[in-house]
mmCIF file of C-alpha atoms and ligand atoms in Angstrom:
data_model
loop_
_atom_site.group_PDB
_atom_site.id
_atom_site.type_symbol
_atom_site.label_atom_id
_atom_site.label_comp_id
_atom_site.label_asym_id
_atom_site.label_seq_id
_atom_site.Cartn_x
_atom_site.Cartn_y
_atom_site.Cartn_z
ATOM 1 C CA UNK A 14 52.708 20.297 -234.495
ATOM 2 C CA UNK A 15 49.613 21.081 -232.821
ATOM 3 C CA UNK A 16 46.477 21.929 -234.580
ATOM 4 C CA UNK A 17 45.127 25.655 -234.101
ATOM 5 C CA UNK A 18 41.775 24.970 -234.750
ATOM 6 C CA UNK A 19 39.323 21.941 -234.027
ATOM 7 C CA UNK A 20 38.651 19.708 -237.119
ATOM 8 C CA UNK A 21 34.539 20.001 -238.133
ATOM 9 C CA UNK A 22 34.554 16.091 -237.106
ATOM 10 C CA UNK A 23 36.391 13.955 -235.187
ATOM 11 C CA UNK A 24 38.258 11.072 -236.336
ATOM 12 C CA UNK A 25 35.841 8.018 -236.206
ATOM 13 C CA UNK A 26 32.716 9.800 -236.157
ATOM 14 C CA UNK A 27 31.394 8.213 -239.066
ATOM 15 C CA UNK A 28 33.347 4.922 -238.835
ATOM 16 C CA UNK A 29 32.355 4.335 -235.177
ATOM 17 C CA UNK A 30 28.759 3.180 -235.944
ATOM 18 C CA UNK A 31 27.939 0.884 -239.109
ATOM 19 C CA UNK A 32 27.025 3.117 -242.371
ATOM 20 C CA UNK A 33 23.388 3.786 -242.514
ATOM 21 C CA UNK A 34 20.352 2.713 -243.909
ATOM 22 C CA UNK A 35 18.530 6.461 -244.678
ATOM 23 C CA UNK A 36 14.852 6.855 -246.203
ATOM 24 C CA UNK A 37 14.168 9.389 -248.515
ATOM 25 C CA UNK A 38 11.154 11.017 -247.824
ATOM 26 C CA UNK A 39 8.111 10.299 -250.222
ATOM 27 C CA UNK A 40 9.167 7.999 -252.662
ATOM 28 C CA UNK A 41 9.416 3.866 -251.696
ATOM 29 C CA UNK A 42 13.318 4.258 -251.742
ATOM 30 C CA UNK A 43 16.256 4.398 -249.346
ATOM 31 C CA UNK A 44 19.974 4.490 -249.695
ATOM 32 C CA UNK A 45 21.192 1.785 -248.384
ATOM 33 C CA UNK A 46 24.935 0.239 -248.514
ATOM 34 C CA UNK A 47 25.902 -1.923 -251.437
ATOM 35 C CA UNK A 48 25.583 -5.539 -251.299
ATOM 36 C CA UNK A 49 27.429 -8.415 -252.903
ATOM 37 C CA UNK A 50 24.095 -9.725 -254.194
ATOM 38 C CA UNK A 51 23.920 -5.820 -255.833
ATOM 39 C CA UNK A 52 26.385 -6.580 -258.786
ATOM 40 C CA UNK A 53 24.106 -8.064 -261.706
ATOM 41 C CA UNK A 54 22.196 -4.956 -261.697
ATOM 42 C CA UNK A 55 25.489 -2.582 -261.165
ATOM 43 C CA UNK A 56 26.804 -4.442 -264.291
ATOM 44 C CA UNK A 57 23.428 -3.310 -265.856
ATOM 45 C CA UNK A 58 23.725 -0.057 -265.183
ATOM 46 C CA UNK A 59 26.947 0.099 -266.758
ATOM 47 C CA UNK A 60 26.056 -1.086 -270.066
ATOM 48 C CA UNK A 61 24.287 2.310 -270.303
ATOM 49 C CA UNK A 62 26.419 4.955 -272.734
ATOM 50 C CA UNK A 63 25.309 7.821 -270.163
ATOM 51 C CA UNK A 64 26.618 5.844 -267.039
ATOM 52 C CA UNK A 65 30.285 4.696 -269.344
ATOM 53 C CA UNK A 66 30.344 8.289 -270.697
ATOM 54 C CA UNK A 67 30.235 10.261 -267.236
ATOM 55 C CA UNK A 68 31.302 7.980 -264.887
ATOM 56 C CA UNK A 69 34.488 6.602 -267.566
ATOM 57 C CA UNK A 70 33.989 2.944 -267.018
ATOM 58 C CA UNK A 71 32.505 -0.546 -268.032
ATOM 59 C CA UNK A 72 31.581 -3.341 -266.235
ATOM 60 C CA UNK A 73 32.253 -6.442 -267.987
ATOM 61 C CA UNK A 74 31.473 -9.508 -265.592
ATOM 62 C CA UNK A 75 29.507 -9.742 -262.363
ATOM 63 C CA UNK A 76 32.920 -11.174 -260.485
ATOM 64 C CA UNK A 77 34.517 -7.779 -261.464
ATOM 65 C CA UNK A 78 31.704 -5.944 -260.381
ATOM 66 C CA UNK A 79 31.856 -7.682 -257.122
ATOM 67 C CA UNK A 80 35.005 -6.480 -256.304
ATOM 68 C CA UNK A 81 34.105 -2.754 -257.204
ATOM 69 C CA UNK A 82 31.384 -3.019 -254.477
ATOM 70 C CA UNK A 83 33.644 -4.742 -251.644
ATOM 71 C CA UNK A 84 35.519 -1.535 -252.631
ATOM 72 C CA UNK A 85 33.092 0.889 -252.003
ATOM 73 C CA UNK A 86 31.780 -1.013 -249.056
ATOM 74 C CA UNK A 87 35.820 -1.177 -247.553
ATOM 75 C CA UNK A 88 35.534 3.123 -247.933
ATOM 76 C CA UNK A 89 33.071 3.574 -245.070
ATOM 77 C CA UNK A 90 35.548 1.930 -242.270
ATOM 78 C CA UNK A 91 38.649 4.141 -243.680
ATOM 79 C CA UNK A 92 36.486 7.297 -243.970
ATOM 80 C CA UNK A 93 37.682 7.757 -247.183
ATOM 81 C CA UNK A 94 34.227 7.470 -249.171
ATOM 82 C CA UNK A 95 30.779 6.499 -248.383
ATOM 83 C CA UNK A 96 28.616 4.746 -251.128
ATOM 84 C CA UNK A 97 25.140 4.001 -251.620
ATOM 85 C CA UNK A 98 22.497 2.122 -253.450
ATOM 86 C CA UNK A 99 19.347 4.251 -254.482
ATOM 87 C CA UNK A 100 17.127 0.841 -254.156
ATOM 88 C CA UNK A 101 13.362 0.145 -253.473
ATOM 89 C CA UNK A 102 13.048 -1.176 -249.763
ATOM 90 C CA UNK A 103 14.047 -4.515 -249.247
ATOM 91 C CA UNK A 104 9.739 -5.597 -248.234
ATOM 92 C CA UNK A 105 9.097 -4.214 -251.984
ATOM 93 C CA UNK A 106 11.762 -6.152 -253.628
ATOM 94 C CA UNK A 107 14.907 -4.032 -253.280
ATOM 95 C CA UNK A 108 15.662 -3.172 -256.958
ATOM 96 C CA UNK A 109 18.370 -1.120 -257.152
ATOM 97 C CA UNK A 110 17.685 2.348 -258.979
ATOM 98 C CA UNK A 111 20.829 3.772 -258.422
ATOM 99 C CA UNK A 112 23.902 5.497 -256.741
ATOM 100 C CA UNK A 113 24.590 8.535 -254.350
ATOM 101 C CA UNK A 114 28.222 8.500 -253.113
ATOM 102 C CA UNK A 115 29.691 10.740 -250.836
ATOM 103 C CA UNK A 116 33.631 11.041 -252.329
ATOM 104 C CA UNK A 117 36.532 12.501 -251.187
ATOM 105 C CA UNK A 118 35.847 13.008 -247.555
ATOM 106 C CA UNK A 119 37.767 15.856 -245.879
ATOM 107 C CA UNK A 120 36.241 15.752 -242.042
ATOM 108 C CA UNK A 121 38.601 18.380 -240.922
ATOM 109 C CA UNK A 122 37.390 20.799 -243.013
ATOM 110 C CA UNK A 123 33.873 19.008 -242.887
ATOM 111 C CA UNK A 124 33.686 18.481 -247.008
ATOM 112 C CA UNK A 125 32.677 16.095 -249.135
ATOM 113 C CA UNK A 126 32.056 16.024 -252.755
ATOM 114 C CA UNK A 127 28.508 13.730 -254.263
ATOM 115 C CA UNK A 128 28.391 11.886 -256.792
ATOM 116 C CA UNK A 129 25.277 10.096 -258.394
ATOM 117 C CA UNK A 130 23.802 8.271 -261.169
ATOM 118 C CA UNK A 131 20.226 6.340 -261.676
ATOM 119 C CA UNK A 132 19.647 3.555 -263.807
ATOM 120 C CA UNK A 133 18.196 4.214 -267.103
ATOM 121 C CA UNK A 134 14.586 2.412 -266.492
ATOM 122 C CA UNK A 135 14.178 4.994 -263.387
ATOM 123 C CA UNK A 136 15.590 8.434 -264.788
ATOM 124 C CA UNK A 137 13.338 11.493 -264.977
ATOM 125 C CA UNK A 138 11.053 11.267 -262.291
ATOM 126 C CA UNK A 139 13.053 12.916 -259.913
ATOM 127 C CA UNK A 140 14.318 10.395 -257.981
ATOM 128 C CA UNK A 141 18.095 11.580 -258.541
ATOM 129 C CA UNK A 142 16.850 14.709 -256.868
ATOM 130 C CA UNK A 143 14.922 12.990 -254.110
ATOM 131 C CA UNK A 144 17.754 10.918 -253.260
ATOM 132 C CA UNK A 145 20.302 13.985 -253.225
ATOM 133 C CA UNK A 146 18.242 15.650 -250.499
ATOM 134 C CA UNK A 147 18.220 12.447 -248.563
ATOM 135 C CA UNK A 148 21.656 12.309 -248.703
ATOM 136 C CA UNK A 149 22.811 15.727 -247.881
ATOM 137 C CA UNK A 150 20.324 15.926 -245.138
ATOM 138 C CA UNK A 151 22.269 13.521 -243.174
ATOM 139 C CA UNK A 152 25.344 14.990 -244.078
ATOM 140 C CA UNK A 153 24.666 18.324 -243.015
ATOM 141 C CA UNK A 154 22.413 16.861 -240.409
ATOM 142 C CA UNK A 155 23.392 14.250 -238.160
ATOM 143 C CA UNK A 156 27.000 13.494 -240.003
ATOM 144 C CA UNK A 157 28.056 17.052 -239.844
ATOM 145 C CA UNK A 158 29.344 17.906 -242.758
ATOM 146 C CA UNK A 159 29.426 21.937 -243.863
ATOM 147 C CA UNK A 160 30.246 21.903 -247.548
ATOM 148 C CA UNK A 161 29.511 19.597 -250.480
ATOM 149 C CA UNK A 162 30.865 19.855 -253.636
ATOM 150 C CA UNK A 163 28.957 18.723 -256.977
ATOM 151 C CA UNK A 164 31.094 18.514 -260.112
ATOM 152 C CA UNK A 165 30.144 17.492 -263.329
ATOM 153 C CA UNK A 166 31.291 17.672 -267.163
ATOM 154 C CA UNK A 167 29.982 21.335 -268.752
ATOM 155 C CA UNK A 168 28.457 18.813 -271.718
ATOM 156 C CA UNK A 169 25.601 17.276 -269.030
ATOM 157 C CA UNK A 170 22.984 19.821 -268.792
ATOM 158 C CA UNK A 171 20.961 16.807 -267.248
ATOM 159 C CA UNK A 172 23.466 16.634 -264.192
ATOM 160 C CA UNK A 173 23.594 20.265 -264.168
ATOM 161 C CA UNK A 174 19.706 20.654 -263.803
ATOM 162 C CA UNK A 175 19.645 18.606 -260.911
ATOM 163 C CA UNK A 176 22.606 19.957 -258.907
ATOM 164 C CA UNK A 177 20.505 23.540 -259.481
ATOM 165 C CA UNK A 178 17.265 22.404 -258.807
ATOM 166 C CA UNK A 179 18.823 21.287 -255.016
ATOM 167 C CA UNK A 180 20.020 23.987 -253.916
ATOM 168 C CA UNK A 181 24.377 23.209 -255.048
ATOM 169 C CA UNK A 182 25.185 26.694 -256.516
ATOM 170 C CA UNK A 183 27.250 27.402 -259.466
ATOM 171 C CA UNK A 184 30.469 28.277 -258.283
ATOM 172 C CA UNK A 185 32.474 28.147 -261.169
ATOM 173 C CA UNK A 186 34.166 26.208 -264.268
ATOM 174 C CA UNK A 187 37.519 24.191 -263.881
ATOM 175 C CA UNK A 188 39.070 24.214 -267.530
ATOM 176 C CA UNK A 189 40.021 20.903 -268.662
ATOM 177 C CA UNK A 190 40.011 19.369 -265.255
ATOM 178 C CA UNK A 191 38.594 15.971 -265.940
ATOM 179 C CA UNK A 192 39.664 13.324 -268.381
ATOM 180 C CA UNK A 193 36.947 11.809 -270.351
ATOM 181 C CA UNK A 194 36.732 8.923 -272.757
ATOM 182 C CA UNK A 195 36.496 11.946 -275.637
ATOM 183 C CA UNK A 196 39.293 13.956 -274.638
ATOM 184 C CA UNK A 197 39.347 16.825 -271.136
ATOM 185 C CA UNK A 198 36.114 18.078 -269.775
ATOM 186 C CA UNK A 199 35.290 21.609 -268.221
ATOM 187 C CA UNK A 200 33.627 21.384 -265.038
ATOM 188 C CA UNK A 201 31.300 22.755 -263.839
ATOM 189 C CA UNK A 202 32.348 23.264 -259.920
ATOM 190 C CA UNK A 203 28.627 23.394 -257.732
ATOM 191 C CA UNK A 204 28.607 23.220 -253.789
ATOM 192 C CA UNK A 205 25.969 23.655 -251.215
ATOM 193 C CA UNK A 206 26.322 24.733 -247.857
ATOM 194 C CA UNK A 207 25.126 23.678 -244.608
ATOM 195 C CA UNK A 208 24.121 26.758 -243.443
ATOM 196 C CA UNK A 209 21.764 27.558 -245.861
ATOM 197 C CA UNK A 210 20.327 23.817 -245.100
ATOM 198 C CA UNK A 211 17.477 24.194 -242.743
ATOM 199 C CA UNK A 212 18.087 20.685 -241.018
ATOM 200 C CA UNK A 213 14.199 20.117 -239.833
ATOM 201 C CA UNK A 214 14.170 16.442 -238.851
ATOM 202 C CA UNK A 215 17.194 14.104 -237.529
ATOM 203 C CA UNK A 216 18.287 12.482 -240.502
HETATM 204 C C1 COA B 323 21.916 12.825 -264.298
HETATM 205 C C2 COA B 323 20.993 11.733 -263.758
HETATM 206 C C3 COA B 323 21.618 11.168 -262.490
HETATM 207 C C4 COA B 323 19.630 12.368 -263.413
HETATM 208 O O1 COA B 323 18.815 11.367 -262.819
HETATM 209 P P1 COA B 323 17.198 11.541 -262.785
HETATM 210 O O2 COA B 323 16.650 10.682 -261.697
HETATM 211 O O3 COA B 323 16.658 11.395 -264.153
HETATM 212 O O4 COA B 323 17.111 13.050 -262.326
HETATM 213 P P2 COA B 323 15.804 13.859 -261.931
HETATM 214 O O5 COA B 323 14.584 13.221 -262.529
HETATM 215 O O6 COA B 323 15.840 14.094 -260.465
HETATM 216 O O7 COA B 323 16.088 15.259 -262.637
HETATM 217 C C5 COA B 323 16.600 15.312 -263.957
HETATM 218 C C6 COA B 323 16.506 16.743 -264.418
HETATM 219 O O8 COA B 323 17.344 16.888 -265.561
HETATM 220 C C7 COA B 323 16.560 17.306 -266.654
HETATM 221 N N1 COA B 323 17.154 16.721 -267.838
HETATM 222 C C8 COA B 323 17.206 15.426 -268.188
HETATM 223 N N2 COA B 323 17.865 15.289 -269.361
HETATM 224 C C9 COA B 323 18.255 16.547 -269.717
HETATM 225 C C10 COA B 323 18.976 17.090 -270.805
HETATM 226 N N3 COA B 323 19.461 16.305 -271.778
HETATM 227 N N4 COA B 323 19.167 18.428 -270.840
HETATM 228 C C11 COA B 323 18.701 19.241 -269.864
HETATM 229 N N5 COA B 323 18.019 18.781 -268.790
HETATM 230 C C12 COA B 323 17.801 17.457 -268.735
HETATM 231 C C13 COA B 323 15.173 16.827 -266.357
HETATM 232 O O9 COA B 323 14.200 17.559 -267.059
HETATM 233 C C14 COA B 323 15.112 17.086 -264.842
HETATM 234 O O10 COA B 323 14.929 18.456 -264.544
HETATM 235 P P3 COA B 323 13.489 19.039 -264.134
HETATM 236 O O11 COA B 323 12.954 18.169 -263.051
HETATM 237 O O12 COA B 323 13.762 20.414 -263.714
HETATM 238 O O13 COA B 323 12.655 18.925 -265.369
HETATM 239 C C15 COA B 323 20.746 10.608 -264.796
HETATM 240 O O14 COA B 323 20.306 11.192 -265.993
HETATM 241 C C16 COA B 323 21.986 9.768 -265.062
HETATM 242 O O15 COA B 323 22.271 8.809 -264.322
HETATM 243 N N6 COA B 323 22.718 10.097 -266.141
HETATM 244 C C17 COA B 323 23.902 9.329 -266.530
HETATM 245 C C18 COA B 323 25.016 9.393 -265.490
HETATM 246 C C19 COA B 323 25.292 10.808 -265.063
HETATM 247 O O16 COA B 323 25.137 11.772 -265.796
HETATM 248 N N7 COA B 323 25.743 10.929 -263.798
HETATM 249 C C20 COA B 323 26.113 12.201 -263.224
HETATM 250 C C21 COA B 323 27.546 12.477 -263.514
HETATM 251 S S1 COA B 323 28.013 14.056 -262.821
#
């Protein structure tokens, strides 16, 4: 049946090129895609009780961690997913501080939903907040997205701070939508919108 309206991006506009590299302005960081050699310090990350808690998983052996990241790297040719490591640039040593994800890509209605979390060692100094501008930047920007959603568990006022402080509105609560190690989780339902994303530089 044909389509009544034109999707908010084509098919292959993001698989078409390779995923990229972007720099997030005043800090020594980028996002960059995962890497293989990434794992030990993704196994890390999940040894952290914050990182099992909110993101409901462990990481119990570099080899199984290895496979999560072919995962994540597989998502970028479907279109399905995009996933990044917040890392210091490869000349200063390329430690990884953390993830942004773009999940759940819907590029006929142009949404996405991020997801995030920074290792321990780098957490409040804003660099989960640097990083989310960075990455919705391009996706407003020069991907073309023109929603992203922002969901997180009622019980982490630390993710909630930093969806507010960038500009993801509350929009509302979903009861009992997500399953936790502790039982279901309200969530809190935050999105931000490209039109109210002044896009002043090409991502
Ligand atoms: C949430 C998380 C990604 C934030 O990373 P970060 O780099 O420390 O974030 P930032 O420094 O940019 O900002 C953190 C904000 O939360 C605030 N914050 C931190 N802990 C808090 C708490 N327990 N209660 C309320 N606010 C808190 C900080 O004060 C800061 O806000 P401010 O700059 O207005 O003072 C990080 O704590 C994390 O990885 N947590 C575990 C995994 C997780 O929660 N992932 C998100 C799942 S939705």
């Amino acid at each position: 049946m044909p389509l009544l309206v034109q999707p908010a991006l084509a098919r292959g506009s993001l698989a078409s090129a390779p995923q990229p590299t972007l720099e997030v302005p005043d800090r020594r960081l980028v996002l960059r895609p995962w890497r293989s050699s990434d794992a030990e310090a993704v196994r890390e990350a999940y040894q952290d009780p914050a990182i099992q808690r909110w993101h409901v998983r462990r990481g119990d052996s570099v080899a199984e961690v290895r496979e999560w990241i072919d995962a994540w790297r597989a998502t970028w040719a479907e279109e399905s997913a995009g996933h990044w490591a917040i890392a210091a640039p490869d000349a200063e040593g390329g430690t990884v501080r953390g993830r942004m994800a773009l999940k759940r890509l819907d590029l006929y209605d142009g949404v996405a939903e991020v997801a995030y979390w920074v290792s321990p060692a780098a957490r409040g100094t804003g660099t989960c907040r640097a990083a989310l501008e960075a990455l919705t930047r391009w996706a407003f920007g020069t991907a073309g997205f023109h929603r992203l959603d922002l969901e997180h568990s009622t019980a982490n006022p630390a993710s909630c701070r930093v969806a507010v402080a960038s500009g993801y509105v509350l929009e509302g609560t979903r009861r009992a939508a997500a399953l936790h190690a502790d039982g279901r989780h309200d969530m809190h339902l935050h999105a931000r919108l490209a039109e109210h994303t002044r896009i002043t530089e090409e991502a």
